[in-house]
Amino acid sequence: MTQPQQAGPDQLAFQQYRTLLFSVAYRILGTAADAEDLVQDAWLKWSAADRSQVADPKAYLTRIVSNLAMERLRSTRHQRETYVGPWLPEPILTGPDTADGVVTTDSVSTALLVVLETLSPLERAVFVLKEVFTFSYPEIAEAVERSEAAVRQAAHRAREHVQARRPRFAADRARQRDVTERFFAATTGGDINTLMELLSPDVTLWTDGGGKVRQALKPVVGLETVARWFAALGTVTYEGIEPGQTRAELTWINGGPGVVFRGPDRVVATLTFDFDPEGRISTIYNVANPDKLHAVADGTRHELS
C-alpha cells in the first residue's frame, strides 16, 4: 500500500483498524488477494473523505469494506458457480496464537468459509460482523446500509443455515494438533495403516485445482480410498515435480494446523482439516490452484482477531 512516510493522524487512524478491515474482508470473500484490494480501496476512500464529518472511523471504515465486499461477491458469483471442480477459499498462513482463540479459529477455518460460501452476500456480511466481531444490530445496519429489521432477519437466516451445516462441538485443540502431526508423518512416510486410524470412516477429500492443475473434480469419499490417496503421494510425479523434489511442511493455516507442499520453485498445494467429535479427520481440503497459493507463497502470516 502506497502511503506517506510521515504518518499523520489520518494514516494512524487507518492503520489502527487495518487488521480489522482485512479480517472482515477475508471472511466475507474467502480470498486474500481480494481482501487486500478492498483494504487498499478503503484507504483511497478514507484519504479522499472529509474526515471532519467522520465521527467514528471504525464504523466508517467497516461500512466501506463491508459494502465493497458484498459488491465483489455479487460480481464474482457467476465465476464461482462456473468454477472447474470444487471451489475452496484461498488459504492464508496464520500464527499459532490464532489457534488459541476458539471463536477466532473457527471463524476463519476452511470448513466455515466453505459454508459461508452458500450464503447470500448480505447474509455473509451480517454473519461475519455479528458472530465473529460482535457488532450490534444497529452498528451492522449502518455498516451494510440496511434497516435493523432486515439485518436481524438476515442474521437469523445465516445463523440457522450455518448451524445446520456446521454443528459445533467442543474442539480439543491439542488433540487436533496431535492428529495433524501424525497424519503428516504417515503421509510423508506412506504409512497407510496409521492413516486409516486417523481418518473418520466417512472422511471426504475436497481438491481445488481450478482446472489449472490435475486434481479430482469431485469429492473423494471413504476411509480406504482417501488413505490410499495420501499414502501414494510420495511415490507419484505431480505437475512435473518428481517425488524426491517435493518437501512438505507442517505449519499454521487458517487458524489451525495444516500442511504446505513445495516443489523446487513454487508452492504446490496446501492441506487443511476438519475433525469429528472423536478428534478424527473428517474432511480434508486440498488447494492446488496456483492462483490461490500466492498468499501462502509470499510467507505473510496474518492476524485475524
PDB file of C-alpha atoms in Angstrom:
ATOM      1  CA  MET A   1       0.000   0.000   0.000  1.00  0.00           C
ATOM      2  CA  THR A   2       1.474   3.368  -1.005  1.00  0.00           C
ATOM      3  CA  GLN A   3       1.313   5.812   1.877  1.00  0.00           C
ATOM      4  CA  PRO A   4       3.358   8.844   3.014  1.00  0.00           C
ATOM      5  CA  GLN A   5       6.453   8.078   5.054  1.00  0.00           C
ATOM      6  CA  GLN A   6       5.434  10.589   7.711  1.00  0.00           C
ATOM      7  CA  ALA A   7       2.403   9.038   9.382  1.00  0.00           C
ATOM      8  CA  GLY A   8      -0.159  11.719  10.093  1.00  0.00           C
ATOM      9  CA  PRO A   9      -3.172  11.295  12.376  1.00  0.00           C
ATOM     10  CA  ASP A  10      -5.393  10.208   9.479  1.00  0.00           C
ATOM     11  CA  GLN A  11      -2.967   7.487   8.447  1.00  0.00           C
ATOM     12  CA  LEU A  12      -2.523   6.369  12.053  1.00  0.00           C
ATOM     13  CA  ALA A  13      -6.302   6.130  12.417  1.00  0.00           C
ATOM     14  CA  PHE A  14      -6.471   3.939   9.319  1.00  0.00           C
ATOM     15  CA  GLN A  15      -3.580   1.733  10.419  1.00  0.00           C
ATOM     16  CA  GLN A  16      -5.280   1.212  13.772  1.00  0.00           C
ATOM     17  CA  TYR A  17      -8.111  -0.621  12.003  1.00  0.00           C
ATOM     18  CA  ARG A  18      -6.200  -2.165   9.102  1.00  0.00           C
ATOM     19  CA  THR A  19      -6.111  -5.671  10.635  1.00  0.00           C
ATOM     20  CA  LEU A  20      -9.836  -5.458  11.378  1.00  0.00           C
ATOM     21  CA  LEU A  21     -10.605  -4.400   7.809  1.00  0.00           C
ATOM     22  CA  PHE A  22      -8.600  -7.260   6.277  1.00  0.00           C
ATOM     23  CA  SER A  23     -10.144  -9.711   8.744  1.00  0.00           C
ATOM     24  CA  VAL A  24     -13.688  -8.647   7.830  1.00  0.00           C
ATOM     25  CA  ALA A  25     -12.990  -8.617   4.088  1.00  0.00           C
ATOM     26  CA  TYR A  26     -11.263 -12.011   4.061  1.00  0.00           C
ATOM     27  CA  ARG A  27     -14.060 -13.722   5.963  1.00  0.00           C
ATOM     28  CA  ILE A  28     -16.712 -12.247   3.682  1.00  0.00           C
ATOM     29  CA  LEU A  29     -14.813 -13.027   0.464  1.00  0.00           C
ATOM     30  CA  GLY A  30     -12.674 -16.085   1.224  1.00  0.00           C
ATOM     31  CA  THR A  31      -9.810 -14.702  -0.873  1.00  0.00           C
ATOM     32  CA  ALA A  32      -6.752 -12.920   0.491  1.00  0.00           C
ATOM     33  CA  ALA A  33      -5.935 -11.088  -2.745  1.00  0.00           C
ATOM     34  CA  ASP A  34      -9.428  -9.569  -2.976  1.00  0.00           C
ATOM     35  CA  ALA A  35      -9.360  -8.696   0.725  1.00  0.00           C
ATOM     36  CA  GLU A  36      -6.075  -6.814   0.262  1.00  0.00           C
ATOM     37  CA  ASP A  37      -7.548  -4.988  -2.738  1.00  0.00           C
ATOM     38  CA  LEU A  38     -10.534  -3.924  -0.656  1.00  0.00           C
ATOM     39  CA  VAL A  39      -8.326  -2.610   2.136  1.00  0.00           C
ATOM     40  CA  GLN A  40      -6.432  -0.593  -0.466  1.00  0.00           C
ATOM     41  CA  ASP A  41      -9.721   0.760  -1.833  1.00  0.00           C
ATOM     42  CA  ALA A  42     -10.798   1.658   1.697  1.00  0.00           C
ATOM     43  CA  TRP A  43      -7.553   3.596   2.169  1.00  0.00           C
ATOM     44  CA  LEU A  44      -8.179   5.548  -1.027  1.00  0.00           C
ATOM     45  CA  LYS A  45     -11.744   6.371   0.028  1.00  0.00           C
ATOM     46  CA  TRP A  46     -10.546   7.302   3.519  1.00  0.00           C
ATOM     47  CA  SER A  47      -7.857   9.567   2.047  1.00  0.00           C
ATOM     48  CA  ALA A  48     -10.392  11.356  -0.144  1.00  0.00           C
ATOM     49  CA  ALA A  49     -13.095  11.708   2.513  1.00  0.00           C
ATOM     50  CA  ASP A  50     -13.945  14.812   4.503  1.00  0.00           C
ATOM     51  CA  ARG A  51     -12.893  13.279   7.792  1.00  0.00           C
ATOM     52  CA  SER A  52     -14.220  16.216   9.789  1.00  0.00           C
ATOM     53  CA  GLN A  53     -17.602  14.625   9.104  1.00  0.00           C
ATOM     54  CA  VAL A  54     -16.486  11.178  10.338  1.00  0.00           C
ATOM     55  CA  ALA A  55     -17.483  10.739  13.976  1.00  0.00           C
ATOM     56  CA  ASP A  56     -16.440   7.078  14.247  1.00  0.00           C
ATOM     57  CA  PRO A  57     -13.539   5.981  11.989  1.00  0.00           C
ATOM     58  CA  LYS A  58     -14.018   2.284  12.870  1.00  0.00           C
ATOM     59  CA  ALA A  59     -17.691   2.319  11.824  1.00  0.00           C
ATOM     60  CA  TYR A  60     -16.938   4.399   8.726  1.00  0.00           C
ATOM     61  CA  LEU A  61     -14.148   2.106   7.510  1.00  0.00           C
ATOM     62  CA  THR A  62     -16.087  -1.063   8.327  1.00  0.00           C
ATOM     63  CA  ARG A  63     -19.005   0.247   6.279  1.00  0.00           C
ATOM     64  CA  ILE A  64     -16.717   0.883   3.300  1.00  0.00           C
ATOM     65  CA  VAL A  65     -15.152  -2.587   3.437  1.00  0.00           C
ATOM     66  CA  SER A  66     -18.429  -4.429   4.084  1.00  0.00           C
ATOM     67  CA  ASN A  67     -20.156  -2.840   1.119  1.00  0.00           C
ATOM     68  CA  LEU A  68     -17.163  -3.292  -1.174  1.00  0.00           C
ATOM     69  CA  ALA A  69     -17.000  -6.955  -0.139  1.00  0.00           C
ATOM     70  CA  MET A  70     -20.696  -7.566  -0.815  1.00  0.00           C
ATOM     71  CA  GLU A  71     -20.352  -5.851  -4.182  1.00  0.00           C
ATOM     72  CA  ARG A  72     -17.312  -8.008  -5.025  1.00  0.00           C
ATOM     73  CA  LEU A  73     -19.183 -11.165  -4.025  1.00  0.00           C
ATOM     74  CA  ARG A  74     -22.084 -10.300  -6.302  1.00  0.00           C
ATOM     75  CA  SER A  75     -19.757  -9.623  -9.230  1.00  0.00           C
ATOM     76  CA  THR A  76     -17.855 -12.913  -8.782  1.00  0.00           C
ATOM     77  CA  ARG A  77     -20.896 -15.121  -8.111  1.00  0.00           C
ATOM     78  CA  HIS A  78     -21.131 -16.403 -11.700  1.00  0.00           C
ATOM     79  CA  GLN A  79     -17.381 -17.008 -11.806  1.00  0.00           C
ATOM     80  CA  ARG A  80     -17.578 -19.163  -8.685  1.00  0.00           C
ATOM     81  CA  GLU A  81     -20.666 -21.029  -9.887  1.00  0.00           C
ATOM     82  CA  THR A  82     -18.927 -21.990 -13.152  1.00  0.00           C
ATOM     83  CA  TYR A  83     -15.618 -22.863 -11.482  1.00  0.00           C
ATOM     84  CA  VAL A  84     -13.945 -26.103 -12.647  1.00  0.00           C
ATOM     85  CA  GLY A  85     -14.288 -28.588  -9.773  1.00  0.00           C
ATOM     86  CA  PRO A  86     -14.903 -27.663  -6.127  1.00  0.00           C
ATOM     87  CA  TRP A  87     -14.326 -24.019  -5.129  1.00  0.00           C
ATOM     88  CA  LEU A  88     -12.349 -23.688  -1.893  1.00  0.00           C
ATOM     89  CA  PRO A  89     -11.294 -20.478  -0.151  1.00  0.00           C
ATOM     90  CA  GLU A  90      -7.796 -19.130  -0.633  1.00  0.00           C
ATOM     91  CA  PRO A  91      -5.586 -20.394   2.230  1.00  0.00           C
ATOM     92  CA  ILE A  92      -3.601 -17.964   4.355  1.00  0.00           C
ATOM     93  CA  LEU A  93      -0.825 -18.501   6.874  1.00  0.00           C
ATOM     94  CA  THR A  94      -1.704 -17.663  10.467  1.00  0.00           C
ATOM     95  CA  GLY A  95       0.237 -17.850  13.714  1.00  0.00           C
ATOM     96  CA  PRO A  96      -0.178 -20.436  16.478  1.00  0.00           C
ATOM     97  CA  ASP A  97      -1.604 -17.675  18.684  1.00  0.00           C
ATOM     98  CA  THR A  98      -4.652 -17.530  16.384  1.00  0.00           C
ATOM     99  CA  ALA A  99      -5.402 -21.146  17.264  1.00  0.00           C
ATOM    100  CA  ASP A 100      -5.597 -20.255  20.958  1.00  0.00           C
ATOM    101  CA  GLY A 101      -8.887 -18.432  20.392  1.00  0.00           C
ATOM    102  CA  VAL A 102     -11.551 -20.989  19.510  1.00  0.00           C
ATOM    103  CA  VAL A 103     -14.035 -18.448  18.117  1.00  0.00           C
ATOM    104  CA  THR A 104     -11.358 -16.752  16.008  1.00  0.00           C
ATOM    105  CA  THR A 105     -10.036 -20.092  14.789  1.00  0.00           C
ATOM    106  CA  ASP A 106     -13.415 -21.485  13.774  1.00  0.00           C
ATOM    107  CA  SER A 107     -14.461 -18.271  12.064  1.00  0.00           C
ATOM    108  CA  VAL A 108     -11.518 -18.417   9.658  1.00  0.00           C
ATOM    109  CA  SER A 109     -11.386 -22.193   9.243  1.00  0.00           C
ATOM    110  CA  THR A 110     -11.703 -23.590   5.735  1.00  0.00           C
ATOM    111  CA  ALA A 111     -14.742 -25.574   6.892  1.00  0.00           C
ATOM    112  CA  LEU A 112     -16.704 -22.490   7.945  1.00  0.00           C
ATOM    113  CA  LEU A 113     -15.622 -20.417   4.946  1.00  0.00           C
ATOM    114  CA  VAL A 114     -16.964 -23.189   2.693  1.00  0.00           C
ATOM    115  CA  VAL A 115     -20.329 -22.981   4.479  1.00  0.00           C
ATOM    116  CA  LEU A 116     -20.348 -19.171   4.288  1.00  0.00           C
ATOM    117  CA  GLU A 117     -19.915 -19.504   0.523  1.00  0.00           C
ATOM    118  CA  THR A 118     -23.517 -20.764   0.347  1.00  0.00           C
ATOM    119  CA  LEU A 119     -24.962 -17.609   1.956  1.00  0.00           C
ATOM    120  CA  SER A 120     -26.105 -14.510   0.113  1.00  0.00           C
ATOM    121  CA  PRO A 121     -23.637 -11.583   0.189  1.00  0.00           C
ATOM    122  CA  LEU A 122     -25.813  -9.738   2.730  1.00  0.00           C
ATOM    123  CA  GLU A 123     -26.205 -12.794   4.970  1.00  0.00           C
ATOM    124  CA  ARG A 124     -22.485 -13.469   4.854  1.00  0.00           C
ATOM    125  CA  ALA A 125     -21.555  -9.905   5.774  1.00  0.00           C
ATOM    126  CA  VAL A 126     -24.092  -9.789   8.600  1.00  0.00           C
ATOM    127  CA  PHE A 127     -22.974 -13.170   9.956  1.00  0.00           C
ATOM    128  CA  VAL A 128     -19.319 -12.126   9.982  1.00  0.00           C
ATOM    129  CA  LEU A 129     -19.968  -8.770  11.658  1.00  0.00           C
ATOM    130  CA  LYS A 130     -22.350 -10.231  14.259  1.00  0.00           C
ATOM    131  CA  GLU A 131     -20.972 -13.678  15.076  1.00  0.00           C
ATOM    132  CA  VAL A 132     -17.245 -13.001  14.674  1.00  0.00           C
ATOM    133  CA  PHE A 133     -16.786  -9.344  15.541  1.00  0.00           C
ATOM    134  CA  THR A 134     -19.828  -8.970  17.849  1.00  0.00           C
ATOM    135  CA  PHE A 135     -21.081  -5.761  16.254  1.00  0.00           C
ATOM    136  CA  SER A 136     -24.508  -4.708  17.490  1.00  0.00           C
ATOM    137  CA  TYR A 137     -27.502  -4.843  15.155  1.00  0.00           C
ATOM    138  CA  PRO A 138     -27.644  -1.028  14.852  1.00  0.00           C
ATOM    139  CA  GLU A 139     -23.915  -0.970  14.008  1.00  0.00           C
ATOM    140  CA  ILE A 140     -24.357  -3.674  11.367  1.00  0.00           C
ATOM    141  CA  ALA A 141     -27.392  -1.932   9.893  1.00  0.00           C
ATOM    142  CA  GLU A 142     -25.287   1.182   9.428  1.00  0.00           C
ATOM    143  CA  ALA A 143     -22.357  -0.814   8.009  1.00  0.00           C
ATOM    144  CA  VAL A 144     -24.369  -2.695   5.377  1.00  0.00           C
ATOM    145  CA  GLU A 145     -26.808   0.165   4.767  1.00  0.00           C
ATOM    146  CA  ARG A 146     -29.953  -1.815   5.569  1.00  0.00           C
ATOM    147  CA  SER A 147     -32.698  -1.440   8.152  1.00  0.00           C
ATOM    148  CA  GLU A 148     -32.138  -3.027  11.554  1.00  0.00           C
ATOM    149  CA  ALA A 149     -35.128  -5.308  10.939  1.00  0.00           C
ATOM    150  CA  ALA A 150     -33.602  -6.549   7.661  1.00  0.00           C
ATOM    151  CA  VAL A 151     -30.279  -7.141   9.392  1.00  0.00           C
ATOM    152  CA  ARG A 152     -31.884  -9.143  12.213  1.00  0.00           C
ATOM    153  CA  GLN A 153     -33.721 -11.284   9.664  1.00  0.00           C
ATOM    154  CA  ALA A 154     -30.530 -11.870   7.656  1.00  0.00           C
ATOM    155  CA  ALA A 155     -28.629 -12.763  10.829  1.00  0.00           C
ATOM    156  CA  HIS A 156     -31.289 -15.276  11.827  1.00  0.00           C
ATOM    157  CA  ARG A 157     -31.278 -16.943   8.407  1.00  0.00           C
ATOM    158  CA  ALA A 158     -27.484 -17.052   8.289  1.00  0.00           C
ATOM    159  CA  ARG A 159     -27.143 -18.465  11.810  1.00  0.00           C
ATOM    160  CA  GLU A 160     -29.668 -21.242  11.134  1.00  0.00           C
ATOM    161  CA  HIS A 161     -28.009 -22.079   7.822  1.00  0.00           C
ATOM    162  CA  VAL A 162     -24.540 -22.278   9.371  1.00  0.00           C
ATOM    163  CA  GLN A 163     -25.659 -24.291  12.393  1.00  0.00           C
ATOM    164  CA  ALA A 164     -27.402 -26.823  10.138  1.00  0.00           C
ATOM    165  CA  ARG A 165     -24.261 -27.348   8.061  1.00  0.00           C
ATOM    166  CA  ARG A 166     -21.557 -26.778  10.658  1.00  0.00           C
ATOM    167  CA  PRO A 167     -22.658 -28.265  14.001  1.00  0.00           C
ATOM    168  CA  ARG A 168     -20.423 -27.171  16.827  1.00  0.00           C
ATOM    169  CA  PHE A 169     -18.791 -29.421  19.364  1.00  0.00           C
ATOM    170  CA  ALA A 170     -16.085 -28.950  21.968  1.00  0.00           C
ATOM    171  CA  ALA A 171     -12.851 -28.819  19.988  1.00  0.00           C
ATOM    172  CA  ASP A 172      -9.802 -30.328  21.657  1.00  0.00           C
ATOM    173  CA  ARG A 173      -7.100 -28.186  20.084  1.00  0.00           C
ATOM    174  CA  ALA A 174      -4.231 -30.294  21.434  1.00  0.00           C
ATOM    175  CA  ARG A 175      -5.834 -33.445  20.023  1.00  0.00           C
ATOM    176  CA  GLN A 176      -6.243 -31.785  16.617  1.00  0.00           C
ATOM    177  CA  ARG A 177      -2.604 -30.729  16.556  1.00  0.00           C
ATOM    178  CA  ASP A 178      -1.501 -34.230  17.534  1.00  0.00           C
ATOM    179  CA  VAL A 179      -3.660 -35.891  14.858  1.00  0.00           C
ATOM    180  CA  THR A 180      -2.394 -33.465  12.208  1.00  0.00           C
ATOM    181  CA  GLU A 181       1.227 -34.154  13.152  1.00  0.00           C
ATOM    182  CA  ARG A 182       0.637 -37.925  12.974  1.00  0.00           C
ATOM    183  CA  PHE A 183      -1.202 -37.543   9.651  1.00  0.00           C
ATOM    184  CA  PHE A 184       1.730 -35.514   8.334  1.00  0.00           C
ATOM    185  CA  ALA A 185       4.231 -38.189   9.376  1.00  0.00           C
ATOM    186  CA  ALA A 186       2.095 -41.004   7.951  1.00  0.00           C
ATOM    187  CA  THR A 187       1.576 -39.201   4.624  1.00  0.00           C
ATOM    188  CA  THR A 188       5.243 -38.383   4.119  1.00  0.00           C
ATOM    189  CA  GLY A 189       6.132 -41.952   5.132  1.00  0.00           C
ATOM    190  CA  GLY A 190       3.431 -43.680   3.095  1.00  0.00           C
ATOM    191  CA  ASP A 191       2.028 -45.365   6.236  1.00  0.00           C
ATOM    192  CA  ILE A 192      -1.472 -46.367   5.155  1.00  0.00           C
ATOM    193  CA  ASN A 193      -2.298 -48.213   8.413  1.00  0.00           C
ATOM    194  CA  THR A 194      -1.725 -45.115  10.540  1.00  0.00           C
ATOM    195  CA  LEU A 195      -3.664 -43.004   8.044  1.00  0.00           C
ATOM    196  CA  MET A 196      -6.656 -45.307   8.389  1.00  0.00           C
ATOM    197  CA  GLU A 197      -6.515 -44.927  12.187  1.00  0.00           C
ATOM    198  CA  LEU A 198      -6.546 -41.143  11.951  1.00  0.00           C
ATOM    199  CA  LEU A 199      -9.333 -40.728   9.383  1.00  0.00           C
ATOM    200  CA  SER A 200     -13.069 -40.803  10.062  1.00  0.00           C
ATOM    201  CA  PRO A 201     -14.917 -43.720   8.394  1.00  0.00           C
ATOM    202  CA  ASP A 202     -16.766 -41.342   6.055  1.00  0.00           C
ATOM    203  CA  VAL A 203     -13.839 -38.935   5.520  1.00  0.00           C
ATOM    204  CA  THR A 204     -14.145 -36.677   2.475  1.00  0.00           C
ATOM    205  CA  LEU A 205     -11.316 -35.113   0.471  1.00  0.00           C
ATOM    206  CA  TRP A 206     -12.074 -31.925  -1.482  1.00  0.00           C
ATOM    207  CA  THR A 207      -9.486 -30.880  -4.066  1.00  0.00           C
ATOM    208  CA  ASP A 208      -9.387 -27.459  -5.739  1.00  0.00           C
ATOM    209  CA  GLY A 209      -7.240 -27.290  -8.863  1.00  0.00           C
ATOM    210  CA  GLY A 210      -9.453 -24.765 -10.639  1.00  0.00           C
ATOM    211  CA  GLY A 211      -8.831 -26.527 -13.950  1.00  0.00           C
ATOM    212  CA  LYS A 212      -5.219 -25.284 -13.801  1.00  0.00           C
ATOM    213  CA  VAL A 213      -3.614 -28.462 -12.399  1.00  0.00           C
ATOM    214  CA  ARG A 214      -4.553 -32.129 -12.179  1.00  0.00           C
ATOM    215  CA  GLN A 215      -6.971 -32.709  -9.299  1.00  0.00           C
ATOM    216  CA  ALA A 216     -10.148 -34.679  -8.600  1.00  0.00           C
ATOM    217  CA  LEU A 217     -13.173 -32.805  -9.955  1.00  0.00           C
ATOM    218  CA  LYS A 218     -15.492 -34.483  -7.439  1.00  0.00           C
ATOM    219  CA  PRO A 219     -15.016 -35.156  -3.721  1.00  0.00           C
ATOM    220  CA  VAL A 220     -13.103 -38.327  -2.856  1.00  0.00           C
ATOM    221  CA  VAL A 221     -15.096 -40.184  -0.194  1.00  0.00           C
ATOM    222  CA  GLY A 222     -14.345 -43.115   2.082  1.00  0.00           C
ATOM    223  CA  LEU A 223     -11.687 -44.227   4.532  1.00  0.00           C
ATOM    224  CA  GLU A 224      -9.710 -46.632   2.355  1.00  0.00           C
ATOM    225  CA  THR A 225      -9.858 -44.521  -0.809  1.00  0.00           C
ATOM    226  CA  VAL A 226      -8.641 -41.355   0.930  1.00  0.00           C
ATOM    227  CA  ALA A 227      -5.969 -43.230   2.911  1.00  0.00           C
ATOM    228  CA  ARG A 228      -4.567 -44.780  -0.277  1.00  0.00           C
ATOM    229  CA  TRP A 229      -4.631 -41.386  -1.995  1.00  0.00           C
ATOM    230  CA  PHE A 230      -2.342 -39.880   0.646  1.00  0.00           C
ATOM    231  CA  ALA A 231      -0.168 -42.956   1.145  1.00  0.00           C
ATOM    232  CA  ALA A 232       0.719 -42.748  -2.555  1.00  0.00           C
ATOM    233  CA  LEU A 233       1.644 -39.053  -2.528  1.00  0.00           C
ATOM    234  CA  GLY A 234       5.339 -39.708  -2.037  1.00  0.00           C
ATOM    235  CA  THR A 235       5.532 -42.091  -4.985  1.00  0.00           C
ATOM    236  CA  VAL A 236       3.994 -40.148  -7.874  1.00  0.00           C
ATOM    237  CA  THR A 237       5.154 -37.315 -10.124  1.00  0.00           C
ATOM    238  CA  TYR A 238       2.880 -34.283  -9.876  1.00  0.00           C
ATOM    239  CA  GLU A 239       2.840 -31.429 -12.407  1.00  0.00           C
ATOM    240  CA  GLY A 240       6.395 -32.249 -13.498  1.00  0.00           C
ATOM    241  CA  ILE A 241       7.730 -32.468  -9.937  1.00  0.00           C
ATOM    242  CA  GLU A 242       9.381 -35.765  -9.028  1.00  0.00           C
ATOM    243  CA  PRO A 243       8.553 -37.309  -5.615  1.00  0.00           C
ATOM    244  CA  GLY A 244      12.056 -36.606  -4.315  1.00  0.00           C
ATOM    245  CA  GLN A 245      11.758 -32.928  -5.238  1.00  0.00           C
ATOM    246  CA  THR A 246       8.699 -32.302  -3.096  1.00  0.00           C
ATOM    247  CA  ARG A 247       9.016 -31.271   0.517  1.00  0.00           C
ATOM    248  CA  ALA A 248       6.176 -30.974   2.986  1.00  0.00           C
ATOM    249  CA  GLU A 249       5.982 -28.553   5.890  1.00  0.00           C
ATOM    250  CA  LEU A 250       3.679 -28.611   8.899  1.00  0.00           C
ATOM    251  CA  THR A 251       2.511 -25.076   9.663  1.00  0.00           C
ATOM    252  CA  TRP A 252      -0.477 -22.945  10.713  1.00  0.00           C
ATOM    253  CA  ILE A 253      -3.089 -22.297   8.040  1.00  0.00           C
ATOM    254  CA  ASN A 254      -6.468 -20.594   8.572  1.00  0.00           C
ATOM    255  CA  GLY A 255      -6.207 -20.765  12.328  1.00  0.00           C
ATOM    256  CA  GLY A 256      -5.286 -24.425  12.629  1.00  0.00           C
ATOM    257  CA  PRO A 257      -2.532 -26.918  11.844  1.00  0.00           C
ATOM    258  CA  GLY A 258      -2.075 -27.518   8.124  1.00  0.00           C
ATOM    259  CA  VAL A 259       0.418 -28.755   5.555  1.00  0.00           C
ATOM    260  CA  VAL A 260       2.207 -26.911   2.740  1.00  0.00           C
ATOM    261  CA  PHE A 261       3.713 -28.902  -0.141  1.00  0.00           C
ATOM    262  CA  ARG A 262       6.556 -27.204  -2.015  1.00  0.00           C
ATOM    263  CA  GLY A 263       8.376 -28.031  -5.227  1.00  0.00           C
ATOM    264  CA  PRO A 264      11.825 -26.694  -6.139  1.00  0.00           C
ATOM    265  CA  ASP A 265      10.467 -23.323  -7.258  1.00  0.00           C
ATOM    266  CA  ARG A 266       6.902 -22.988  -6.034  1.00  0.00           C
ATOM    267  CA  VAL A 267       4.224 -23.870  -3.535  1.00  0.00           C
ATOM    268  CA  VAL A 268       2.337 -26.852  -4.934  1.00  0.00           C
ATOM    269  CA  ALA A 269      -0.609 -27.279  -2.569  1.00  0.00           C
ATOM    270  CA  THR A 270      -1.943 -26.844   0.946  1.00  0.00           C
ATOM    271  CA  LEU A 271      -3.975 -29.101   3.196  1.00  0.00           C
ATOM    272  CA  THR A 272      -6.328 -28.032   5.963  1.00  0.00           C
ATOM    273  CA  PHE A 273      -8.584 -30.242   8.039  1.00  0.00           C
ATOM    274  CA  ASP A 274     -11.895 -30.569   9.800  1.00  0.00           C
ATOM    275  CA  PHE A 275     -12.401 -33.028  12.661  1.00  0.00           C
ATOM    276  CA  ASP A 276     -15.243 -35.155  14.001  1.00  0.00           C
ATOM    277  CA  PRO A 277     -16.251 -35.194  17.713  1.00  0.00           C
ATOM    278  CA  GLU A 278     -13.821 -38.081  18.332  1.00  0.00           C
ATOM    279  CA  GLY A 279     -10.937 -35.995  17.013  1.00  0.00           C
ATOM    280  CA  ARG A 280     -10.508 -37.949  13.784  1.00  0.00           C
ATOM    281  CA  ILE A 281     -10.066 -36.159  10.466  1.00  0.00           C
ATOM    282  CA  SER A 282     -13.499 -35.915   8.836  1.00  0.00           C
ATOM    283  CA  THR A 283     -12.721 -33.574   5.935  1.00  0.00           C
ATOM    284  CA  ILE A 284      -9.516 -32.679   4.099  1.00  0.00           C
ATOM    285  CA  TYR A 285      -9.333 -29.533   1.977  1.00  0.00           C
ATOM    286  CA  ASN A 286      -6.603 -29.598  -0.674  1.00  0.00           C
ATOM    287  CA  VAL A 287      -5.974 -26.317  -2.520  1.00  0.00           C
ATOM    288  CA  ALA A 288      -3.683 -26.742  -5.542  1.00  0.00           C
ATOM    289  CA  ASN A 289      -4.912 -23.992  -7.889  1.00  0.00           C
ATOM    290  CA  PRO A 290      -1.719 -21.912  -8.300  1.00  0.00           C
ATOM    291  CA  ASP A 291      -3.799 -18.728  -8.465  1.00  0.00           C
ATOM    292  CA  LYS A 292      -4.879 -19.351  -4.864  1.00  0.00           C
ATOM    293  CA  LEU A 293      -1.440 -20.049  -3.380  1.00  0.00           C
ATOM    294  CA  HIS A 294       0.157 -16.594  -3.605  1.00  0.00           C
ATOM    295  CA  ALA A 295      -0.733 -15.648  -0.031  1.00  0.00           C
ATOM    296  CA  VAL A 296       0.990 -18.791   1.258  1.00  0.00           C
ATOM    297  CA  ALA A 297       3.938 -18.481  -1.134  1.00  0.00           C
ATOM    298  CA  ASP A 298       4.796 -14.955  -0.005  1.00  0.00           C
ATOM    299  CA  GLY A 299       5.116 -16.170   3.593  1.00  0.00           C
ATOM    300  CA  THR A 300       2.996 -13.452   5.227  1.00  0.00           C
ATOM    301  CA  ARG A 301       1.327 -14.530   8.445  1.00  0.00           C
ATOM    302  CA  HIS A 302      -1.979 -12.780   9.022  1.00  0.00           C
ATOM    303  CA  GLU A 303      -3.501 -11.619  12.264  1.00  0.00           C
ATOM    304  CA  LEU A 304      -7.231 -12.275  12.077  1.00  0.00           C
ATOM    305  CA  SER A 305      -8.583 -11.470  15.519  1.00  0.00           C
TER     306      SER A 305
END
